Amino acid sequence: MAIVALGRIRSPERAFAGVAAVLAAVAVGFWPTSASMVSVWSSSNTFSHGFFIVPVFLWLVWGRRHILADLPIESSWWALPAAAVAGTVWFLGHWMSLALPSQAAIVAMVPLAIAGMFGVAWVRALLFPLVFLFFAVPFGESLVPVLMDWTADFAVAALQVSGVPVYRDGLHLEIPNGQWSVVDSCSGIRYVFAALALSSLYGWLIYRSNVRRWVFVCLALVIAIAANWVRAYAIIMLGHLSDNEIAAGADHLVYGALFFVVIMAAVFALGAAWREKPAQPSVALETTGAKPPNTARNAGQRAPMGAAAFATWAVLLVWPLVSLSSASDSGPVRIAASNIRGDPSWAALEAQPSGWRPVLREPAAVVSGSFINQGRTVGVHIGLFGRSTPDSKLTSASNRLLQPDGLDPTWQLSQQGRAEARWDGQSLNVNRAVLVSRDHDVRLLAWQWYWADGTVTGSPLHASLLQLRARLQGRPEVSAWITIYTRDTGDGADASRTLQDFLLDMSTPIEAMLGLPPVRRVAADLGDQVPGR
């Protein structure tokens, strides 16, 4: 990028072009991460709003081009340490194939690069557009289970008030003439993200008071969540009243989309009724944080856009070059896994407790087993992973107990949450789920957690940090996605005790199996095995 020395960019169009060029430079310089964001937008309806974020950002910048043109160019050195932090976060995320930190880091690089090139005043003038740009980062899927539970709670309560008998088994609802399940798409997460993006943009455009803006965004968020509850209840009621002639299949998705449009239109109408009077130009500058033109500075006093800008870009763009040196470590992995040996109190079985299996994306190896003790049968399913790659990693969102949105033809999710367990004398917070066959003949209780660098954890974030620690310290990077499950014939208490007893007795044999020989990596070109790190 050319380095020039200017007091101000006198042309508003050139000011806009400068900001757009910064955005383009970051997107191209970190293209693998930019492409991964676009891939998520195109493959997930939850994050499809990402396609609109960058055009809206550019439109907002275009609207402030005259303010930018009047601001002095004062390259800021404070962006340098912040750029180093953002670059480090990106590199670690990219190195470990973790999408969220690397994607958030490149979005954070945009204001840092603008500060380094043009100055802090430009960042203040573009504060909202730059914050709005973070909506392009796909995040928040961890909210889905909570939102699903809330939706089921409301639907049951509303059906009871309406006089419709309903039986609830976790996320599965039965009424006299039909069965309904609250799946991922019923959580309302799409409503939440769309409402946050639209309401923040609308509130920034029509309000001057930050208090009003925050109140409006919070109000829109609450209405969006409640609207999803009403939508779920209304769809069940339509199916009930029409004897499942309407609101079934794809119909409820169409109704949901139309309902959301109506709700957001009502929210915007409510917001417009609360709008403020247009601001005077001087007040507008003060509201946005932009500094008025420095009239004391004449054209002959020029602020160089040189050393600080060059240093900021150097600190940012050095990381893609550094990442190239680790590209050779991302080849496929082979792990020579062994079976789990039975404990004296738990005898190995040939048959599994059921035909259910978790959904794991390209594990390096899979170990399954079944064990019995005094008539109690427990199944074990372990997916083994080596060094993380975009297509094969321990904490991928694609690793699930069931396919999303109820697509599993045999099983459906009834309950999900957390449970306390004991593993080798230590407390372990595991992910808990109740799975029911679609014919309701079999009911399973499953516990899932991670093993990485010799440590067990139920947190995917903690597991990722353990993997990072292993890589930095040069230890083998074998990790495991562990699931144990048993039949649940009552309220879950007996099944929980069975799984806990199994862990108390079998944690040592499982850890012995996980103490695998070093990972051996397959060279992509020659197919030769070479020792992995």
Coordinates of N, CA, C and O in Angstrom, one line a residue, residues 308-428:
A308 N 4.1 5.1 11.5 CA 3.1 4.4 12.2 C 2.2 3.5 11.3 O 1.9 2.3 11.7
A309 N 1.8 4.0 10.2 CA 1.0 3.2 9.2 C 1.8 2.0 8.7 O 1.2 0.9 8.7
F310 N 3.0 2.2 8.4 CA 3.8 1.1 7.9 C 4.0 0.0 9.0 O 3.9 -1.2 8.7
A311 N 4.3 0.5 10.2 CA 4.5 -0.4 11.3 C 3.3 -1.2 11.6 O 3.3 -2.4 11.9
T312 N 2.1 -0.6 11.6 CA 0.8 -1.3 11.9 C 0.6 -2.3 10.8 O 0.2 -3.5 11.2
W313 N 0.7 -2.0 9.5 CA 0.5 -3.0 8.5 C 1.5 -4.1 8.6 O 1.2 -5.3 8.3
A314 N 2.7 -3.8 8.9 CA 3.8 -4.8 9.0 C 3.4 -5.8 10.1 O 3.6 -7.0 10.0
V315 N 3.0 -5.3 11.3 CA 2.6 -6.1 12.4 C 1.4 -7.0 12.1 O 1.4 -8.2 12.5
L316 N 0.5 -6.5 11.3 CA -0.7 -7.3 10.9 C -0.4 -8.3 9.9 O -0.8 -9.5 10.0
L317 N 0.2 -7.9 8.8 CA 0.4 -8.8 7.7 C 1.6 -9.8 7.8 O 1.7 -10.7 6.9
V318 N 2.4 -9.6 8.8 CA 3.4 -10.6 9.0 C 2.9 -12.0 9.4 O 3.5 -13.0 9.2
W319 N 1.7 -12.0 10.0 CA 1.1 -13.2 10.6 C 0.7 -14.2 9.5 O 1.0 -15.4 9.6
P320 N 0.1 -13.8 8.3 CA -0.1 -14.8 7.3 C 1.2 -15.4 6.8 O 1.2 -16.6 6.4
L321 N 2.2 -14.6 6.7 CA 3.5 -15.2 6.3 C 4.0 -16.2 7.3 O 4.6 -17.3 6.9
V322 N 3.9 -15.9 8.6 CA 4.3 -16.8 9.6 C 3.5 -18.1 9.6 O 4.0 -19.2 9.8
S323 N 2.2 -18.0 9.3 CA 1.4 -19.2 9.2 C 1.8 -20.1 8.1 O 1.5 -21.3 8.2
L324 N 2.4 -19.6 7.1 CA 2.8 -20.5 6.0 C 3.8 -21.5 6.4 O 3.9 -22.6 5.9
S325 N 4.6 -21.2 7.4 CA 5.6 -22.1 7.9 C 5.0 -23.3 8.6 O 5.7 -24.3 8.8
S326 N 3.8 -23.2 9.1 CA 3.1 -24.3 9.8 C 2.2 -25.0 8.9 O 1.5 -26.0 9.3
A327 N 2.1 -24.6 7.6 CA 1.1 -25.3 6.7 C 1.5 -26.7 6.5 O 0.6 -27.6 6.3
S328 N 2.8 -27.1 6.5 CA 3.2 -28.4 6.3 C 2.8 -29.4 7.4 O 2.8 -30.6 7.2
D329 N 2.3 -28.8 8.5 CA 1.9 -29.7 9.6 C 0.5 -30.1 9.6 O 0.0 -30.7 10.6
S330 N -0.3 -29.7 8.6 CA -1.7 -29.9 8.6 C -2.1 -31.1 7.8 O -3.3 -31.1 7.3
G331 N -1.2 -32.0 7.5 CA -1.6 -33.2 6.7 C -2.5 -34.1 7.5 O -2.7 -34.0 8.7
P332 N -3.0 -35.2 6.8 CA -3.9 -36.1 7.5 C -3.2 -36.9 8.6 O -2.0 -37.0 8.6
V333 N -4.0 -37.5 9.5 CA -3.4 -38.1 10.7 C -3.9 -39.6 10.7 O -5.0 -39.9 10.4
R334 N -3.0 -40.5 11.2 CA -3.4 -41.9 11.5 C -3.0 -42.1 12.9 O -2.0 -41.8 13.4
I335 N -4.0 -42.7 13.6 CA -3.8 -43.1 15.0 C -4.0 -44.6 15.2 O -5.1 -45.1 14.8
A336 N -3.1 -45.2 15.7 CA -3.2 -46.7 16.0 C -3.9 -46.9 17.3 O -3.3 -46.9 18.4
A337 N -5.3 -47.0 17.3 CA -6.0 -47.0 18.5 C -6.2 -48.5 18.9 O -6.3 -49.4 18.1
S338 N -6.3 -48.7 20.2 CA -6.6 -50.1 20.8 C -7.9 -50.1 21.4 O -8.6 -49.1 21.6
N339 N -8.4 -51.3 21.7 CA -9.7 -51.4 22.3 C -9.6 -51.1 23.8 O -8.5 -51.1 24.4
I340 N -10.8 -50.9 24.4 CA -10.8 -50.7 25.9 C -10.9 -52.0 26.6 O -11.8 -52.8 26.2
R341 N -10.1 -52.2 27.5 CA -10.1 -53.5 28.2 C -11.1 -53.4 29.4 O -11.2 -52.4 30.1
G342 N -11.8 -54.5 29.6 CA -12.9 -54.5 30.6 C -12.2 -54.5 32.0 O -11.1 -55.0 32.2
D343 N -13.0 -53.9 32.9 CA -12.6 -54.0 34.4 C -13.1 -55.3 34.9 O -14.1 -55.9 34.4
P344 N -12.5 -55.8 36.0 CA -13.1 -57.1 36.6 C -14.6 -57.0 36.9 O -15.3 -58.0 36.8
S345 N -15.1 -55.8 37.2 CA -16.5 -55.7 37.5 C -17.4 -55.4 36.3 O -18.6 -55.4 36.4
W346 N -16.7 -55.0 35.2 CA -17.5 -54.7 33.9 C -16.9 -55.6 32.8 O -15.8 -55.4 32.3
A347 N -17.7 -56.6 32.4 CA -17.3 -57.5 31.4 C -17.7 -56.9 30.0 O -18.7 -56.3 29.8
A348 N -16.8 -57.1 29.0 CA -17.0 -56.6 27.7 C -18.1 -57.5 27.0 O -18.2 -58.7 27.2
L349 N -18.9 -56.8 26.2 CA -19.9 -57.4 25.4 C -19.7 -57.2 23.9 O -19.0 -56.2 23.5
E350 N -20.2 -58.1 23.1 CA -20.1 -57.9 21.7 C -21.2 -56.9 21.2 O -20.9 -56.0 20.4
A351 N -22.4 -57.0 21.7 CA -23.5 -56.2 21.3 C -23.5 -54.8 22.0 O -23.0 -54.7 23.1
Q352 N -24.0 -53.8 21.3 CA -24.1 -52.5 21.8 C -25.5 -52.3 22.5 O -26.4 -53.0 22.1
P353 N -25.6 -51.4 23.4 CA -26.9 -51.2 24.1 C -28.0 -50.7 23.1 O -29.2 -50.9 23.3
S354 N -27.6 -50.1 22.0 CA -28.5 -49.6 21.0 C -27.8 -49.4 19.7 O -26.6 -49.5 19.6
G355 N -28.6 -49.0 18.6 CA -27.9 -48.7 17.4 C -27.5 -47.3 17.2 O -27.1 -46.9 16.1
W356 N -27.7 -46.5 18.3 CA -27.3 -45.1 18.2 C -25.8 -44.8 18.2 O -25.1 -45.5 18.9
R357 N -25.4 -43.9 17.4 CA -24.0 -43.4 17.4 C -24.0 -41.9 17.3 O -24.8 -41.3 16.6
P358 N -23.1 -41.2 18.0 CA -22.9 -39.8 17.8 C -22.4 -39.5 16.4 O -21.9 -40.3 15.7
V359 N -22.6 -38.2 16.0 CA -22.2 -37.8 14.7 C -20.8 -37.0 14.8 O -20.8 -36.0 15.4
L360 N -19.8 -37.6 14.3 CA -18.4 -37.0 14.4 C -17.9 -36.8 13.0 O -18.0 -37.7 12.1
R361 N -17.2 -35.7 12.9 CA -16.7 -35.3 11.5 C -15.3 -35.7 11.4 O -14.4 -35.1 12.0
E362 N -15.0 -36.7 10.6 CA -13.7 -37.1 10.2 C -12.7 -37.3 11.4 O -11.7 -36.7 11.4
P363 N -13.1 -38.1 12.4 CA -12.1 -38.5 13.4 C -11.0 -39.3 12.8 O -11.2 -40.0 11.8
A364 N -9.8 -39.2 13.4 CA -8.7 -40.0 13.0 C -8.9 -41.5 13.3 O -8.4 -42.4 12.5
A365 N -9.6 -41.8 14.3 CA -10.0 -43.2 14.7 C -11.2 -43.2 15.6 O -11.5 -42.2 16.2
V366 N -11.9 -44.3 15.6 CA -13.1 -44.5 16.5 C -12.9 -45.7 17.3 O -12.5 -46.8 16.7
V367 N -13.2 -45.6 18.6 CA -13.2 -46.8 19.5 C -14.6 -46.9 20.1 O -15.1 -46.0 20.7
S368 N -15.2 -48.1 20.0 CA -16.5 -48.4 20.5 C -16.4 -49.6 21.4 O -15.6 -50.5 21.1
G369 N -17.2 -49.7 22.4 CA -17.3 -50.8 23.3 C -18.6 -50.9 24.0 O -19.3 -49.9 24.1
S370 N -18.9 -52.0 24.6 CA -20.1 -52.2 25.4 C -19.7 -53.1 26.6 O -19.0 -54.1 26.4
F371 N -20.2 -52.7 27.8 CA -19.8 -53.4 29.0 C -21.0 -53.7 29.9 O -22.0 -52.9 29.9
I372 N -21.0 -54.7 30.7 CA -22.1 -55.1 31.5 C -21.7 -55.4 32.9 O -20.6 -55.9 33.2
N373 N -22.5 -55.0 33.9 CA -22.3 -55.2 35.3 C -23.6 -55.4 36.0 O -24.4 -54.5 36.0
Q374 N -23.9 -56.6 36.5 CA -25.1 -56.9 37.2 C -26.3 -56.5 36.4 O -27.3 -55.8 36.9
G375 N -26.3 -56.8 35.1 CA -27.5 -56.5 34.3 C -27.5 -55.1 33.7 O -28.4 -54.8 32.9
R376 N -26.6 -54.3 34.1 CA -26.6 -52.9 33.6 C -25.6 -52.8 32.5 O -24.4 -53.2 32.6
T377 N -26.0 -52.3 31.4 CA -25.2 -52.2 30.2 C -24.8 -50.8 29.8 O -25.7 -49.9 29.9
V378 N -23.6 -50.5 29.5 CA -23.1 -49.2 29.2 C -22.3 -49.2 27.9 O -21.5 -50.1 27.7
G379 N -22.6 -48.4 27.0 CA -21.9 -48.3 25.7 C -20.9 -47.1 25.8 O -21.2 -46.1 26.4
V380 N -19.8 -47.3 25.1 CA -18.8 -46.3 25.0 C -18.5 -46.0 23.5 O -18.3 -46.9 22.7
H381 N -18.4 -44.7 23.2 CA -18.1 -44.3 21.8 C -17.1 -43.2 21.9 O -17.4 -42.1 22.4
I382 N -15.9 -43.4 21.4 CA -14.8 -42.4 21.5 C -14.3 -42.1 20.1 O -13.9 -43.0 19.3
G383 N -14.3 -40.8 19.8 CA -13.7 -40.3 18.5 C -12.3 -39.7 18.8 O -12.2 -38.9 19.7
L384 N -11.3 -40.2 18.2 CA -9.9 -39.8 18.4 C -9.5 -38.8 17.3 O -9.7 -39.0 16.1
F385 N -8.9 -37.7 17.7 CA -8.4 -36.7 16.8 C -7.0 -36.4 17.0 O -6.5 -36.5 18.2
G386 N -6.3 -36.1 16.0 CA -4.9 -35.7 16.1 C -4.8 -34.1 16.0 O -5.6 -33.4 16.5
R387 N -3.8 -33.6 15.3 CA -3.6 -32.2 15.2 C -4.9 -31.6 14.4 O -5.3 -32.1 13.4
S388 N -5.4 -30.5 15.0 CA -6.6 -29.9 14.4 C -6.4 -29.4 13.0 O -5.4 -28.8 12.7
T389 N -7.4 -29.7 12.1 CA -7.5 -29.2 10.8 C -8.9 -28.7 10.6 O -9.8 -29.0 11.4
P390 N -9.1 -27.8 9.6 CA -10.5 -27.3 9.4 C -11.5 -28.4 9.2 O -12.7 -28.3 9.6
D391 N -11.1 -29.6 8.7 CA -12.0 -30.7 8.4 C -12.1 -31.7 9.5 O -13.0 -32.6 9.6
S392 N -11.1 -31.7 10.4 CA -11.1 -32.7 11.5 C -10.5 -32.1 12.7 O -9.3 -31.9 12.9
K393 N -11.4 -31.8 13.7 CA -10.9 -31.2 14.9 C -11.9 -31.6 16.1 O -13.1 -31.9 15.9
L394 N -11.3 -31.6 17.3 CA -12.0 -32.1 18.4 C -13.3 -31.3 18.7 O -14.3 -31.8 19.0
T395 N -13.1 -30.0 18.7 CA -14.2 -29.1 19.2 C -15.1 -28.5 18.1 O -15.7 -27.5 18.2
S396 N -15.1 -29.2 16.9 CA -15.9 -28.8 15.8 C -17.4 -28.8 16.2 O -17.9 -29.7 16.9
A397 N -18.2 -27.8 15.7 CA -19.6 -27.7 15.9 C -20.3 -28.9 15.2 O -21.5 -29.2 15.5
S398 N -19.6 -29.5 14.3 CA -20.2 -30.7 13.5 C -20.2 -31.9 14.4 O -20.8 -32.9 14.0
N399 N -19.4 -32.0 15.4 CA -19.4 -33.1 16.3 C -20.6 -33.0 17.3 O -20.6 -32.1 18.1
R400 N -21.6 -33.9 17.1 CA -22.8 -33.7 17.8 C -23.3 -35.1 18.2 O -23.0 -36.1 17.6
L401 N -24.2 -35.1 19.2 CA -24.9 -36.3 19.6 C -25.9 -36.8 18.6 O -26.2 -37.9 18.4
L402 N -26.5 -35.8 17.9 CA -27.5 -36.1 16.8 C -27.3 -35.1 15.7 O -26.8 -34.0 15.9
Q403 N -27.8 -35.4 14.5 CA -27.8 -34.5 13.5 C -28.7 -33.3 13.8 O -29.7 -33.4 14.5
P404 N -28.4 -32.1 13.3 CA -29.2 -30.9 13.7 C -30.6 -30.9 13.1 O -30.9 -31.6 12.1
D405 N -31.5 -30.1 13.7 CA -32.8 -29.9 13.1 C -33.7 -31.2 12.9 O -34.5 -31.3 12.0
G406 N -33.4 -32.2 13.8 CA -34.2 -33.4 13.8 C -34.1 -34.2 12.5 O -35.0 -34.9 12.1
L407 N -32.9 -34.1 11.9 CA -32.7 -34.8 10.6 C -32.4 -36.3 10.8 O -32.4 -37.1 9.8
D408 N -32.1 -36.7 12.0 CA -31.8 -38.1 12.3 C -33.1 -38.9 12.1 O -34.1 -38.6 12.7
P409 N -33.1 -39.9 11.2 CA -34.3 -40.7 10.9 C -34.8 -41.6 12.0 O -35.9 -42.1 12.0
T410 N -33.9 -41.9 13.0 CA -34.2 -42.9 14.0 C -34.4 -42.3 15.4 O -35.2 -42.7 16.2
W411 N -33.6 -41.2 15.7 CA -33.5 -40.7 17.1 C -33.9 -39.3 17.1 O -33.7 -38.5 16.1
Q412 N -34.4 -38.8 18.2 CA -34.6 -37.4 18.5 C -34.2 -37.0 19.9 O -34.1 -37.8 20.8
L413 N -33.8 -35.7 20.0 CA -33.4 -35.2 21.3 C -34.5 -34.9 22.2 O -35.4 -34.1 21.8
S414 N -34.5 -35.4 23.4 CA -35.6 -35.1 24.3 C -35.1 -34.1 25.4 O -35.9 -33.2 25.7
Q415 N -33.9 -34.2 25.9 CA -33.4 -33.3 26.9 C -31.9 -33.1 26.7 O -31.3 -33.9 26.1
Q416 N -31.5 -31.9 27.2 CA -30.0 -31.6 27.1 C -29.7 -30.7 28.2 O -30.5 -29.9 28.7
G417 N -28.5 -30.8 28.7 CA -28.0 -29.9 29.8 C -26.7 -30.4 30.3 O -25.8 -30.9 29.5
R418 N -26.4 -30.2 31.6 CA -25.1 -30.5 32.2 C -25.4 -31.4 33.4 O -26.4 -31.5 34.0
A419 N -24.3 -32.2 33.7 CA -24.4 -33.1 34.9 C -23.0 -33.2 35.5 O -22.0 -33.0 34.8
E420 N -23.0 -33.4 36.8 CA -21.8 -33.5 37.6 C -21.4 -35.0 37.6 O -22.3 -35.8 38.0
A421 N -20.2 -35.3 37.3 CA -19.7 -36.7 37.4 C -18.4 -36.7 38.1 O -17.8 -35.7 38.3
R422 N -17.9 -37.9 38.4 CA -16.6 -38.1 39.0 C -15.8 -38.9 38.1 O -16.2 -40.0 37.6
W423 N -14.6 -38.5 37.7 CA -13.6 -39.2 36.9 C -12.3 -39.3 37.6 O -11.6 -38.2 37.8
D424 N -11.9 -40.5 37.9 CA -10.6 -40.7 38.5 C -10.4 -39.8 39.7 O -9.3 -39.2 39.9
G425 N -11.4 -39.7 40.5 CA -11.3 -38.9 41.8 C -11.5 -37.4 41.7 O -11.4 -36.7 42.7
Q426 N -11.7 -36.9 40.4 CA -11.9 -35.5 40.3 C -13.3 -35.2 39.7 O -13.9 -36.0 39.0
S427 N -13.8 -34.0 40.0 CA -15.1 -33.6 39.5 C -15.1 -33.3 38.0 O -14.1 -32.7 37.6
L428 N -16.1 -33.7 37.3 CA -16.1 -33.5 35.9 C -17.6 -33.0 35.5 O -18.5 -33.7 35.8

